[in-house]
Amino acid sequence: MSLPPLPPLAGLESARLEWQRDETGESAPRSTRFDDVYFSRHDGRAETEHVFLAGNDLPRRFAAWTCARPFTIAETGFGTGLNMLCAWACFDAHAPPGARLHLVSTERYPLSRDDLARALTAWPDLAPRAERLVRQWPEPVAGVHRLWLDARVTLDLHYGDAAERLALLEGQVDAWFLDGFAPARNPEMWRPELFAAMAARSRPGASFATFTCAGAVKRGLAAAGFAWRKVPGYGRKREMLAGEIASPPADSRRQRTPWFRPPPPRPAGHVAVIGAGIAGASVAAALARRGVTVTLVDRFDRAELGPLHLQGALYVKLAVEANLQSRTYLAGLLHSRRWLAELDPEQTLWRPTGVLQLALSDKEQARQARFLDHHPLPESVVRGLDAEAASAAAGTRVAGPGLDYPNAAWVRPLALCVRLARTPGVRFRRGEVTALDGGEAGWTLALADGASIAADQVVIATASEAARFAQTAALPLQPVRGQISQLALPEGAPTLGRVVCAGGYVPPPADGVLNFGATFNPGDTDLAEREADHAANLAELERGLPHFVAALREAGAELAPGRLTGRVGVRAASPDKSPYAGPVPDAEAWREDYAVLAKDATRVPDLAGRHHPGLWISAAHGSRGLASAPLCAELIASRICDEPLPLEWPLVDHLHPGRRVIRDLVRGG
Ligand code: SAM
C-alpha cells in the first residue's frame, strides 16, 4: 500500500526580520522576506480583535460554548502569535468555566525565541500568556508541536507550509483565521490547495475571517465551498472577508486505507486505564487534564516502592531515511522534552543533560554520517561530533565519534509515574484486571480479587501483557527481557556530562548510584537477576567508555559482575518496533470485512474499520517509552476528547494497533 507523501523531515528556515520604528516611535518587527509588517504597534491589537475575533463572532460563540470537546480555531501564519494570544484572552473573558479551547496554527518561517519574546513585549497585558508561549517555543523542526498554554487551552504549532500542513492535519476546525502576509506579497501561500484543505478540515458551519479582499482569495474560498461576504475592514481598510462553510466535503484521505478511519467519538465519562507505567500513567494524566474522570488500575503501586534509583534515557535511534517510524520518534522526543519541562520545571524527575550516541564501528560511523546527510535538523536537536568533541561533551575520553542530542535527557521513570498518577482527577486502584467485558453500553473490568470496575471507556497500557485480553489477543506483542546493572559509587567518583549510549546506555550517576545497561533478550520473560547479564552490561560499558571505567575503578568503585545489583523488566515490542497507540480493532470483523485483500490487495472494500467501541491501547513502546508514550498518551486523549491530534494523519495511521491485521491479510496470513 503506497504511503501518502510527507514533506522532508528537516529544520525550517527562520523568519528574516528587521526592527523598524513605526508611527508610534516604537520598534516593531517587519519581515524582510515578504517586505511586510507582522503587526502595527499602534493598532495591531484592535485590528486582530476586529478582523479575526469579531470576524468569527468569537465573543458570542465562546460564551455559548457548552460542548465537551474544545472549540477549535486554526490559523495560517502564526507569526508572533498575537492573534492566538488574543483569542486565548477572549476565550478567558467569555467562555464558561468548563469550556476548553484548542488552537492550531501553521508557520513556515518561525521567529527565533528571542525575536518572539521581543515582539510580544509590545503588549504588556498579554505578558503572562506570552511567557507561556515563549517558554515552550519549539525547535524549528517541520511537524506538529503541542504546547500547554494553560489547563483549558492547548496550542498545536504545525511547522511547515500552511497548505501542506492543513492537508496533514488530523482534526476538525470551528473557526479559521486566514492570516499570512498579503496575497500580493505571498501568493504561494494563498493557493487553491490551501482553501481546499481548509474546507476539508472544517466542521459543518465553520467560519472564517481574513483581512484581505483579494480576488484570488474570494475565488479560492468559493471554489472550496465557503460562502464569503464583504464586511467593514479595520481602520483605513474599507473591507475584509468573513463567511462560513455549511457542508464541508467528507474526509477522503483514507480511501485506500478505510480500516484506519477513526471510530465515531463517544462520551468520555469515566475512563479506566489499565497499567500505571509510563504509558498508562501518561494517558491517565492527559485525560484528567481534560476534565475526564480516570481510574488507574495496576497490580502494584509504584508509590509504595522504596527508592530504586532507576534512571531511564529519553532518547531515540532514528533511521537513516526519514521513515514514518523515525518521524514519530523524533516528534516523541521533542514532545517529551517540552512535556517534562512543563510537568517538572524544578527537574526533580529528570535532567536535560543531553544524550550522546557513540559510533564505535566503521559501519555505525558511516550510518551516522548518512543520517546527518538525510536529516538537515537544527544542531540544538541533533549534531555530529568527532571523537574529541564527543569526549568534551561526555566529560570523559570516549572511544569514537557520535551523534549528540543536546536537549535529550535522563528521567526517573518510577517517580515520574507516581507524579502522573497523582494528577487531580486520577484515582489509583490497586488490582489485577483479568478480563474485559463490554461494548456500546460501556465496559466492566473483572479484577482478580473478585471486584469489578465499570467504565465508559478503557485504555490498555500493560506492556507485554497488553495482549492478554480477548479483545487484544490478535495484536502481536513480543516480550523483551532487560536487565540493568547498578553500583553505589564511592565519594569522589567521576561523573558524565551526557547520557552515553552505544550498545546500552549509561546516564550521569545520580544520588551516588551508577546505572548502566540494559540487556535485550527477545522472548524471555524471566524476572530473576543474572550475573552473566551484569557481566554483559559491564563489557558494554567498558567498550564505549574505557577511560570512565578506569577512572571509576581508580576512585574505588567495585566494578565487577559479582558486586553489581540490578533490576529486571520485561518490555514489549511490536513486530515493526513501533508502538500501538489508538483504538483496538475488532480483528475478527477486520478479517471478515477485508478478506478480499488476501486475494487482491488492490481491491479495497469501502468499509470503515470496526473497533471495540471505547477500547484503546498504548503499548509496544519497547525500550523507548519515554520518547513515545507521552505523545501516544496525547494522541489517545485527543481522540477520546474529539480534538485535533498532535501528529500528522499518516503518523497516526502508522501507530494504529490494527496495522498488522491488514498486513497479515495482504500477505495471506
Ligand atoms: N498571525 C500573526 C500574528 O498574530 O502575529 C501575524 C502573521 S504574519 C503577518 C504572517 C506569517 O505567515 C509569517 O509569520 C510568515 O512566516 C507566515 N507564512 C508565510 N507564508 C507561509 C506559508 N506558506 N505557510 C505558513 N506560514 C506562512
XYZ file of C-alpha atoms and ligand atoms in Angstrom:
696
model
C 0.000 0.000 0.000
C 1.576 3.277 -1.026
C 2.189 5.823 1.673
C 0.988 9.400 1.483
C 3.711 11.895 0.606
C 5.159 13.806 3.531
C 7.345 16.890 3.358
C 11.032 16.302 4.173
C 11.915 15.933 7.821
C 14.066 18.997 8.265
C 14.825 22.109 10.180
C 12.940 25.185 8.976
C 14.344 28.441 7.736
C 13.870 31.133 10.351
C 11.946 34.316 9.848
C 14.048 37.177 8.453
C 13.212 40.243 10.470
C 14.190 43.796 10.951
C 13.071 46.017 13.785
C 11.550 49.184 12.494
C 10.267 52.245 14.270
C 6.600 52.659 13.401
C 4.265 55.623 13.684
C 4.262 55.325 17.485
C 8.028 55.670 17.531
C 8.264 52.130 18.934
C 10.184 49.312 17.368
C 8.074 46.656 15.568
C 9.028 43.526 13.609
C 8.990 43.641 9.823
C 9.628 40.670 7.541
C 12.397 41.359 5.061
C 11.492 38.162 3.211
C 7.946 39.385 2.497
C 8.528 43.108 2.878
C 5.543 43.403 5.194
C 4.890 44.065 8.876
C 3.809 41.444 11.435
C 1.586 43.919 13.191
C 1.253 47.597 13.868
C 2.145 48.674 17.400
C -0.310 51.478 17.072
C -3.437 49.413 16.434
C -2.359 45.772 15.978
C -4.448 44.575 18.906
C -7.565 46.398 17.772
C -7.077 45.066 14.249
C -6.773 41.466 15.484
C -9.876 41.892 17.583
C -11.854 43.352 14.726
C -10.703 41.117 11.888
C -10.243 37.709 13.479
C -12.176 37.692 16.745
C -15.218 39.747 15.786
C -14.961 38.497 12.179
C -15.559 34.979 13.516
C -18.117 36.162 16.099
C -15.932 34.630 18.809
C -17.050 36.515 21.942
C -20.618 35.302 21.405
C -19.644 31.791 20.318
C -17.258 31.347 23.251
C -19.923 32.470 25.719
C -22.344 29.894 24.297
C -19.826 27.007 24.168
C -21.157 24.074 26.179
C -19.691 21.116 24.231
C -17.423 18.633 25.986
C -14.951 18.902 23.112
C -12.818 22.039 22.804
C -13.680 24.913 20.490
C -11.072 24.708 17.737
C -9.514 27.647 15.918
C -6.960 27.177 13.148
C -4.766 29.845 11.644
C -2.434 30.269 8.707
C 0.756 32.157 9.598
C 1.371 32.112 13.367
C 3.955 34.892 13.198
C 4.330 36.439 16.644
C 1.275 34.620 17.985
C -0.595 37.861 18.606
C -3.848 36.564 17.096
C -3.725 33.366 19.099
C -2.878 35.099 22.375
C -5.794 37.483 21.791
C -8.108 34.533 21.037
C -6.990 32.926 24.297
C -7.660 36.162 26.243
C -11.065 36.483 24.560
C -11.870 32.875 25.479
C -10.963 33.512 29.109
C -13.158 36.591 29.144
C -16.232 34.947 27.628
C -16.252 31.137 27.850
C -17.960 29.244 30.699
C -15.631 27.572 33.243
C -15.788 24.004 31.875
C -15.117 25.011 28.271
C -11.822 24.262 26.520
C -10.039 25.873 23.592
C -7.796 24.173 21.042
C -5.620 26.376 18.865
C -3.924 25.146 15.700
C -1.576 27.378 13.751
C 0.747 26.804 10.811
C 4.051 28.593 10.359
C 6.647 28.153 7.648
C 9.290 30.574 8.917
C 9.169 30.601 12.723
C 10.617 33.526 14.632
C 13.594 32.830 16.860
C 12.687 32.617 20.535
C 14.429 35.939 21.193
C 12.572 37.722 18.406
C 9.287 36.234 19.592
C 9.878 37.434 23.145
C 10.909 40.876 21.922
C 7.908 41.232 19.608
C 5.457 40.295 22.336
C 6.794 42.892 24.787
C 4.628 45.294 22.784
C 1.571 44.016 24.679
C 2.184 44.219 28.458
C -1.272 42.904 29.390
C -0.558 39.722 27.396
C 2.764 39.184 29.205
C 1.767 36.126 31.316
C 0.369 34.443 28.225
C 3.369 35.399 26.123
C 5.636 33.954 28.776
C 3.923 30.527 28.498
C 4.381 30.605 24.754
C 7.998 31.748 24.767
C 8.955 29.190 27.398
C 7.632 26.301 25.304
C 8.639 27.710 21.906
C 9.502 24.598 19.856
C 12.635 23.722 17.985
C 12.343 24.851 14.335
C 11.612 21.355 13.003
C 8.890 20.550 10.449
C 5.987 18.776 12.127
C 3.429 19.218 14.905
C 4.465 20.712 18.241
C 1.943 20.674 21.089
C 2.124 23.368 23.769
C 0.141 23.553 27.029
C -0.927 27.144 27.331
C -2.974 26.514 30.468
C -5.354 23.994 31.997
C -8.041 24.716 29.376
C -6.046 25.848 26.363
C -3.788 23.839 24.043
C -1.824 25.124 21.060
C -0.602 22.885 18.246
C 2.011 24.572 16.092
C 2.195 22.879 12.701
C 5.543 23.920 11.292
C 5.750 23.975 7.519
C 3.769 25.374 4.618
C 0.142 26.123 5.528
C -1.485 24.170 2.665
C 0.779 21.172 3.190
C 0.287 21.158 6.939
C -3.502 21.507 6.806
C -3.642 18.604 4.348
C -1.858 16.561 7.042
C -3.921 17.827 9.977
C -5.972 15.193 11.777
C -8.713 17.272 13.314
C -11.675 19.499 12.605
C -11.947 23.241 12.925
C -14.716 25.581 14.114
C -13.185 28.912 13.085
C -10.380 29.936 10.730
C -8.015 32.885 10.976
C -6.819 33.364 7.429
C -3.707 35.413 8.081
C -0.285 35.448 6.448
C 1.280 38.303 4.579
C -0.818 39.995 1.933
C -1.652 37.786 -1.084
C 0.242 40.114 -3.410
C 3.417 39.642 -1.346
C 2.918 35.962 -0.559
C 0.950 34.390 -3.440
C 2.456 30.965 -2.774
C 0.564 30.593 0.489
C -2.826 31.722 -0.782
C -3.104 28.942 -3.348
C -6.168 26.802 -4.160
C -4.790 23.819 -2.195
C -4.899 25.932 0.969
C -8.616 26.657 0.630
C -9.347 23.039 -0.293
C -7.509 21.794 2.804
C -9.348 24.326 4.982
C -12.692 23.160 3.634
C -11.847 19.503 4.186
C -10.799 20.125 7.802
C -13.878 22.250 8.651
C -16.754 21.261 10.858
C -20.170 21.975 9.314
C -20.810 25.688 9.734
C -17.153 26.551 10.389
C -16.478 30.256 9.968
C -13.525 32.153 8.596
C -12.282 35.723 8.631
C -9.451 37.439 6.804
C -8.130 40.969 6.436
C -7.903 40.734 2.654
C -10.463 41.105 -0.116
C -8.143 39.935 -2.892
C -9.906 38.355 -5.859
C -7.812 35.175 -5.718
C -8.856 34.682 -2.105
C -12.542 35.160 -2.872
C -12.328 32.764 -5.790
C -10.325 30.198 -3.843
C -12.708 30.250 -0.897
C -15.783 29.992 -3.119
C -14.307 27.129 -5.154
C -13.630 25.238 -1.920
C -17.223 25.672 -0.739
C -17.011 28.701 1.580
C -19.667 31.407 1.330
C -17.950 34.789 1.737
C -19.208 38.283 2.283
C -17.519 41.641 2.432
C -17.714 43.276 5.838
C -16.199 46.545 7.054
C -12.443 46.250 7.466
C -10.343 47.736 10.198
C -9.180 51.349 10.167
C -8.190 52.508 6.745
C -9.013 49.137 5.153
C -12.521 49.612 3.903
C -13.429 45.945 3.530
C -12.435 42.462 4.635
C -13.931 38.985 4.162
C -15.847 36.756 6.532
C -18.033 33.740 5.938
C -18.639 30.082 6.590
C -18.880 26.658 5.039
C -22.237 24.950 5.529
C -21.372 21.490 4.193
C -17.673 20.699 4.191
C -16.533 17.864 1.937
C -16.067 14.456 3.559
C -12.531 13.476 4.545
C -11.353 11.499 1.518
C -7.841 10.735 2.727
C -8.391 7.161 3.817
C -9.988 5.807 0.680
C -7.147 3.345 0.213
C -6.981 2.529 3.923
C -10.597 2.637 5.187
C -9.692 0.418 8.159
C -7.860 3.394 9.685
C -10.936 5.670 9.633
C -11.372 6.795 13.218
C -14.307 5.424 15.193
C -17.047 7.998 15.913
C -16.489 9.971 19.138
C -18.402 8.871 22.241
C -18.801 10.496 25.648
C -15.608 10.104 27.676
C -17.382 9.987 31.059
C -15.291 7.705 33.238
C -12.231 6.078 31.692
C -10.376 3.124 33.219
C -6.685 2.931 32.370
C -5.064 -0.454 32.953
C -1.340 -0.253 33.727
C 0.331 2.540 35.728
C 3.688 2.527 33.963
C 4.735 5.437 31.804
C 2.245 4.568 29.018
C -0.795 4.231 31.291
C 0.099 6.970 33.776
C 0.663 9.476 30.970
C -2.713 8.595 29.367
C -4.416 8.932 32.775
C -2.827 12.352 33.348
C -3.635 13.516 29.803
C -7.303 12.578 30.214
C -7.602 14.034 33.717
C -6.162 17.312 32.482
C -9.126 17.451 30.112
C -11.594 17.004 32.952
C -12.202 13.285 32.390
C -12.651 11.096 35.491
C -9.987 8.387 35.442
C -9.437 5.186 37.398
C -5.875 3.961 37.001
C -5.528 0.262 37.816
C -2.320 -1.643 38.415
C -1.403 -4.746 40.314
C 1.296 -2.843 42.145
C 1.544 0.653 43.482
C 4.752 2.388 42.461
C 4.266 4.931 45.249
C 4.929 2.179 47.804
C 8.294 1.141 46.376
C 11.448 2.300 48.127
C 13.976 4.447 46.266
C 15.167 2.221 43.419
C 17.498 4.800 41.873
C 16.342 3.927 38.398
C 17.243 6.256 35.560
C 15.850 5.913 32.066
C 17.139 7.657 28.967
C 14.909 9.911 26.894
C 16.493 9.146 23.550
C 15.692 7.808 20.131
C 17.519 5.895 17.483
C 16.475 7.313 14.154
C 16.766 5.519 10.825
C 18.936 6.895 8.055
C 15.839 7.527 5.938
C 13.094 9.765 7.320
C 10.554 6.924 7.521
C 7.292 7.055 9.447
C 8.839 5.438 12.495
C 11.696 7.938 12.698
C 9.318 10.821 12.217
C 7.144 9.514 15.036
C 10.068 9.030 17.396
C 11.579 12.409 16.650
C 8.196 14.020 17.298
C 8.021 11.992 20.511
C 11.464 13.095 21.657
C 10.699 16.774 21.100
C 7.296 16.361 22.720
C 8.587 14.566 25.822
C 11.243 17.210 26.292
C 8.680 20.036 26.360
C 6.237 17.978 28.402
C 8.825 17.210 31.092
C 9.846 20.848 31.321
C 6.217 21.856 31.907
C 5.421 18.981 34.259
C 8.509 19.374 36.398
C 10.273 22.712 35.947
C 12.278 22.036 39.118
C 13.822 18.989 37.400
C 13.349 16.628 40.294
C 12.155 13.897 37.919
C 14.574 14.436 35.047
C 17.728 16.228 33.902
C 18.263 17.629 30.400
C 21.885 16.531 30.228
C 21.758 15.607 26.547
C 22.372 12.179 25.062
C 25.410 11.120 23.071
C 25.110 8.128 20.736
C 28.579 6.790 20.113
C 29.591 5.196 16.832
C 32.111 2.548 17.777
C 32.376 0.738 14.435
C 33.112 1.912 10.894
C 29.671 0.723 9.902
C 27.926 2.793 12.580
C 30.072 5.828 11.732
C 29.021 5.551 8.089
C 25.383 5.147 9.181
C 25.530 8.258 11.357
C 27.141 10.262 8.555
C 24.372 9.202 6.159
C 21.793 10.041 8.822
C 23.140 13.599 9.138
C 23.047 13.983 5.342
C 19.423 12.891 5.229
C 18.227 14.924 8.212
C 19.060 18.601 7.967
C 17.943 19.217 11.550
C 18.949 22.086 13.841
C 22.121 21.480 15.864
C 20.087 22.008 19.014
C 18.218 18.804 18.133
C 20.991 16.574 16.791
C 24.523 17.169 15.571
C 27.549 15.095 14.679
C 30.581 15.283 16.985
C 34.048 13.919 16.267
C 35.711 11.850 18.978
C 37.336 14.903 20.535
C 34.166 16.977 20.716
C 32.231 13.890 21.850
C 34.759 13.411 24.656
C 34.359 17.034 25.724
C 30.569 16.641 25.789
C 30.704 13.319 27.657
C 33.220 14.630 30.186
C 35.451 11.601 29.609
C 37.515 10.340 26.682
C 35.182 8.279 24.500
C 36.125 5.616 22.020
C 34.640 7.197 18.867
C 32.590 9.987 17.301
C 28.868 10.192 17.810
C 25.512 11.842 17.350
C 24.740 14.344 20.058
C 21.184 15.225 21.102
C 21.944 18.230 23.318
C 18.364 18.556 24.543
C 17.666 14.923 25.352
C 17.588 13.829 28.969
C 17.541 11.206 31.634
C 14.421 10.588 33.687
C 13.481 8.925 36.991
C 10.787 6.706 35.485
C 9.174 5.447 38.684
C 8.956 8.867 40.289
C 7.530 10.187 37.017
C 4.799 7.514 37.014
C 3.947 8.309 40.632
C 3.723 12.020 39.858
C 1.423 11.387 36.878
C -0.785 9.015 38.877
C -1.320 11.836 41.398
C -2.761 14.199 38.789
C -6.034 15.606 40.194
C -8.884 13.613 38.669
C -6.960 10.317 38.620
C -7.931 7.717 41.213
C -5.434 4.905 41.674
C -6.840 1.426 42.325
C -4.528 -1.472 43.078
C -5.724 -4.623 41.345
C -5.116 -7.117 38.585
C -7.565 -6.945 35.709
C -8.274 -10.448 34.445
C -10.961 -9.833 31.822
C -12.805 -7.111 29.981
C -16.396 -7.275 29.001
C -18.267 -4.606 27.148
C -19.252 -2.775 24.032
C -21.628 0.029 23.117
C -23.036 0.336 26.636
C -19.663 0.584 28.369
C -17.168 -1.749 29.970
C -16.778 -3.942 33.028
C -13.292 -4.808 34.236
C -13.107 -8.050 36.218
C -10.415 -7.969 38.916
C -8.536 -10.927 40.387
C -9.813 -10.043 43.891
C -13.391 -10.574 42.689
C -14.243 -6.884 42.440
C -15.195 -5.154 39.215
C -14.917 -1.654 37.808
C -17.459 -0.092 35.445
C -16.169 2.442 32.925
C -17.386 4.178 29.775
C -14.072 3.662 28.001
C -10.919 1.674 28.695
C -7.259 2.166 27.805
C -4.995 -0.871 27.976
C -1.387 0.029 28.776
C 0.129 -3.102 30.241
C 3.229 -3.541 28.071
C 3.926 -7.201 27.325
C 0.645 -8.243 28.975
C -1.459 -5.952 26.808
C -2.486 -8.818 24.511
C -3.853 -10.985 27.331
C -7.427 -9.825 26.840
C -9.773 -11.475 24.373
C -10.153 -8.143 22.544
C -6.397 -7.614 22.078
C -5.277 -11.210 21.550
C -4.790 -10.650 17.808
C -2.189 -7.916 18.306
C 1.292 -9.418 18.060
C 3.448 -8.372 21.014
C 6.812 -9.791 21.886
C 8.198 -9.664 25.422
C 11.793 -8.455 25.673
C 13.655 -9.030 28.916
C 16.062 -6.291 30.002
C 18.388 -6.149 32.993
C 20.152 -3.020 34.142
C 23.126 -3.024 36.491
C 23.594 -0.702 39.443
C 26.513 0.195 41.628
C 26.705 2.523 44.613
C 29.694 4.769 43.927
C 32.305 5.863 46.416
C 32.664 9.532 47.326
C 34.581 11.463 44.662
C 33.813 9.075 41.800
C 33.840 10.743 38.348
C 30.634 11.718 36.578
C 29.494 12.143 32.966
C 28.352 15.186 31.039
C 25.839 13.258 28.934
C 23.814 10.088 28.907
C 26.126 7.980 26.752
C 24.680 5.270 24.510
C 26.431 2.714 22.400
C 25.032 -0.818 22.653
C 23.486 0.116 26.002
C 23.205 3.396 27.874
C 24.733 4.979 30.939
C 23.344 8.192 32.458
C 25.414 10.527 34.630
C 25.282 8.971 38.139
C 22.556 10.374 40.390
C 22.235 10.036 44.177
C 25.596 8.235 44.268
C 24.382 5.330 42.109
C 25.621 4.390 38.644
C 23.011 2.776 36.356
C 24.053 1.078 33.159
C 22.569 -1.427 30.771
C 20.390 -2.778 29.573
C 20.415 -6.282 28.190
C 17.990 -7.159 25.413
C 16.525 -10.667 25.284
C 13.519 -11.041 22.979
C 11.092 -13.751 24.026
C 12.493 -14.013 27.566
C 10.190 -13.170 30.491
C 12.303 -14.435 33.377
C 12.471 -11.790 36.094
C 15.424 -13.265 38.033
C 18.618 -11.211 38.103
C 21.558 -12.850 36.296
C 25.264 -12.371 36.951
C 26.010 -13.120 33.293
C 23.877 -10.124 32.338
C 25.808 -7.885 34.711
C 28.986 -9.110 33.013
C 27.490 -8.280 29.603
C 26.460 -4.777 30.772
C 29.927 -4.204 32.197
C 31.647 -5.338 28.996
C 29.438 -2.956 27.002
C 30.232 -0.092 29.391
C 33.978 -0.693 29.042
C 33.712 -0.877 25.267
C 32.215 2.619 24.979
C 33.750 4.334 27.990
C 37.052 2.600 28.888
C 38.523 5.740 30.444
C 35.450 6.399 32.546
C 35.512 2.802 33.821
C 39.232 3.080 34.658
C 38.597 6.346 36.499
C 35.717 4.764 38.429
C 37.984 1.891 39.490
C 40.721 4.291 40.467
C 38.199 6.078 42.677
C 37.493 2.758 44.393
C 34.330 1.625 42.585
C 33.943 -2.135 42.688
C 33.014 -2.652 39.083
C 32.810 -6.434 38.928
C 29.784 -8.555 37.916
C 29.551 -10.134 41.367
C 29.385 -6.724 43.085
C 26.571 -5.309 40.994
C 22.901 -5.246 41.811
C 20.247 -4.840 39.174
C 16.669 -4.552 38.077
C 14.927 -6.714 35.536
C 11.996 -5.597 33.425
C 10.031 -7.037 30.553
C 9.317 -4.578 27.781
C 7.017 -5.197 24.869
C 7.746 -4.826 21.185
C 5.564 -4.991 18.106
C 6.927 -6.787 15.031
C 7.706 -3.470 13.271
C 9.060 -1.930 16.509
C 6.619 0.996 16.504
C 4.160 1.419 19.365
C 0.485 0.564 19.208
C -1.464 3.706 20.029
C -5.112 4.077 19.120
C -8.448 2.286 19.028
C -8.473 -1.501 19.393
C -9.642 -3.100 16.139
C -12.246 -5.840 16.152
C -9.753 -8.168 14.485
C -12.344 -10.804 13.645
C -14.500 -8.211 11.904
C -11.474 -6.879 10.022
C -10.594 -10.364 8.780
C -14.152 -10.737 7.554
C -14.575 -7.250 6.068
C -11.207 -7.150 4.346
C -10.847 -10.857 3.451
C -10.616 -9.962 -0.227
C -7.218 -8.325 0.374
C -5.729 -11.807 0.762
C -6.532 -12.468 -2.894
C -6.083 -8.999 -4.334
C -4.581 -6.225 -2.216
C -5.790 -3.593 -4.671
C -9.480 -4.418 -4.118
C -10.037 -2.264 -1.063
C -13.620 -2.558 0.243
C -15.122 0.806 1.151
C -15.859 -0.241 4.728
C -14.707 1.720 7.768
C -12.724 -0.354 10.251
C -14.849 -1.792 13.047
C -13.422 -1.247 16.520
C -14.290 -2.386 20.017
C -16.239 0.737 20.981
C -14.377 2.836 23.531
C -11.433 0.459 23.851
C -7.906 1.839 23.335
C -4.362 0.641 23.656
C -0.974 2.241 24.276
C 1.681 -0.473 24.233
C 4.739 -1.836 22.434
C 6.898 1.096 23.499
C 9.948 -1.189 23.748
C 12.861 0.489 25.481
C 11.996 3.942 24.153
C 8.766 4.558 26.031
C 9.995 7.840 27.490
C 10.099 9.202 23.947
C 6.919 7.583 22.618
C 4.465 7.093 25.488
C 3.700 10.737 26.420
C 2.975 11.644 22.795
C 0.868 8.497 22.339
C -0.990 9.487 25.515
C -1.842 12.863 23.974
C -2.907 11.132 20.779
C -5.317 8.818 22.595
C -6.640 11.530 24.939
C -7.177 13.864 21.980
C -9.042 11.172 20.069
C -11.223 10.305 23.071
C -11.986 14.009 23.619
C -12.668 14.696 19.920
C -9.963 17.303 19.428
C -7.175 17.736 16.859
C -4.358 15.204 17.119
C -0.717 16.049 17.865
C 0.602 14.104 14.854
C 0.083 14.164 11.103
C -2.535 11.680 9.900
C -0.041 9.299 8.205
C 1.789 9.008 11.535
C -1.485 8.474 13.366
C -2.161 5.581 10.983
C 1.391 4.304 11.381
C 0.664 3.860 15.102
C -2.754 2.251 14.567
C -2.944 -1.024 16.516
C -4.696 -2.739 13.605
C -1.900 -2.320 11.082
C -0.616 -5.864 11.483
C -4.023 -7.383 10.966
C -4.140 -5.829 7.490
C -0.526 -6.640 6.726
C -1.088 -10.273 7.618
C -4.212 -10.422 5.481
C -2.405 -8.925 2.497
C 0.417 -11.407 2.925
C -2.086 -14.249 3.095
C -1.531 -14.838 6.821
N -0.860 35.851 12.772
C 0.358 36.564 13.053
C 0.373 37.187 14.418
O -0.623 37.084 15.116
O 1.427 37.709 14.779
C 0.816 37.501 12.001
C 1.067 36.758 10.754
S 2.373 37.389 9.824
C 1.624 38.822 9.151
C 2.404 36.209 8.504
C 3.051 34.892 8.888
O 2.774 33.942 7.862
C 4.553 34.987 8.982
O 4.991 34.530 10.225
C 5.042 34.107 7.850
O 6.270 33.465 8.128
C 3.902 33.121 7.704
N 3.853 32.450 6.415
C 4.133 32.963 5.209
N 3.956 32.043 4.237
C 3.549 30.910 4.836
C 3.184 29.631 4.378
N 3.198 29.337 3.088
N 2.809 28.719 5.292
C 2.781 29.009 6.612
N 3.109 30.218 7.095
C 3.482 31.168 6.226
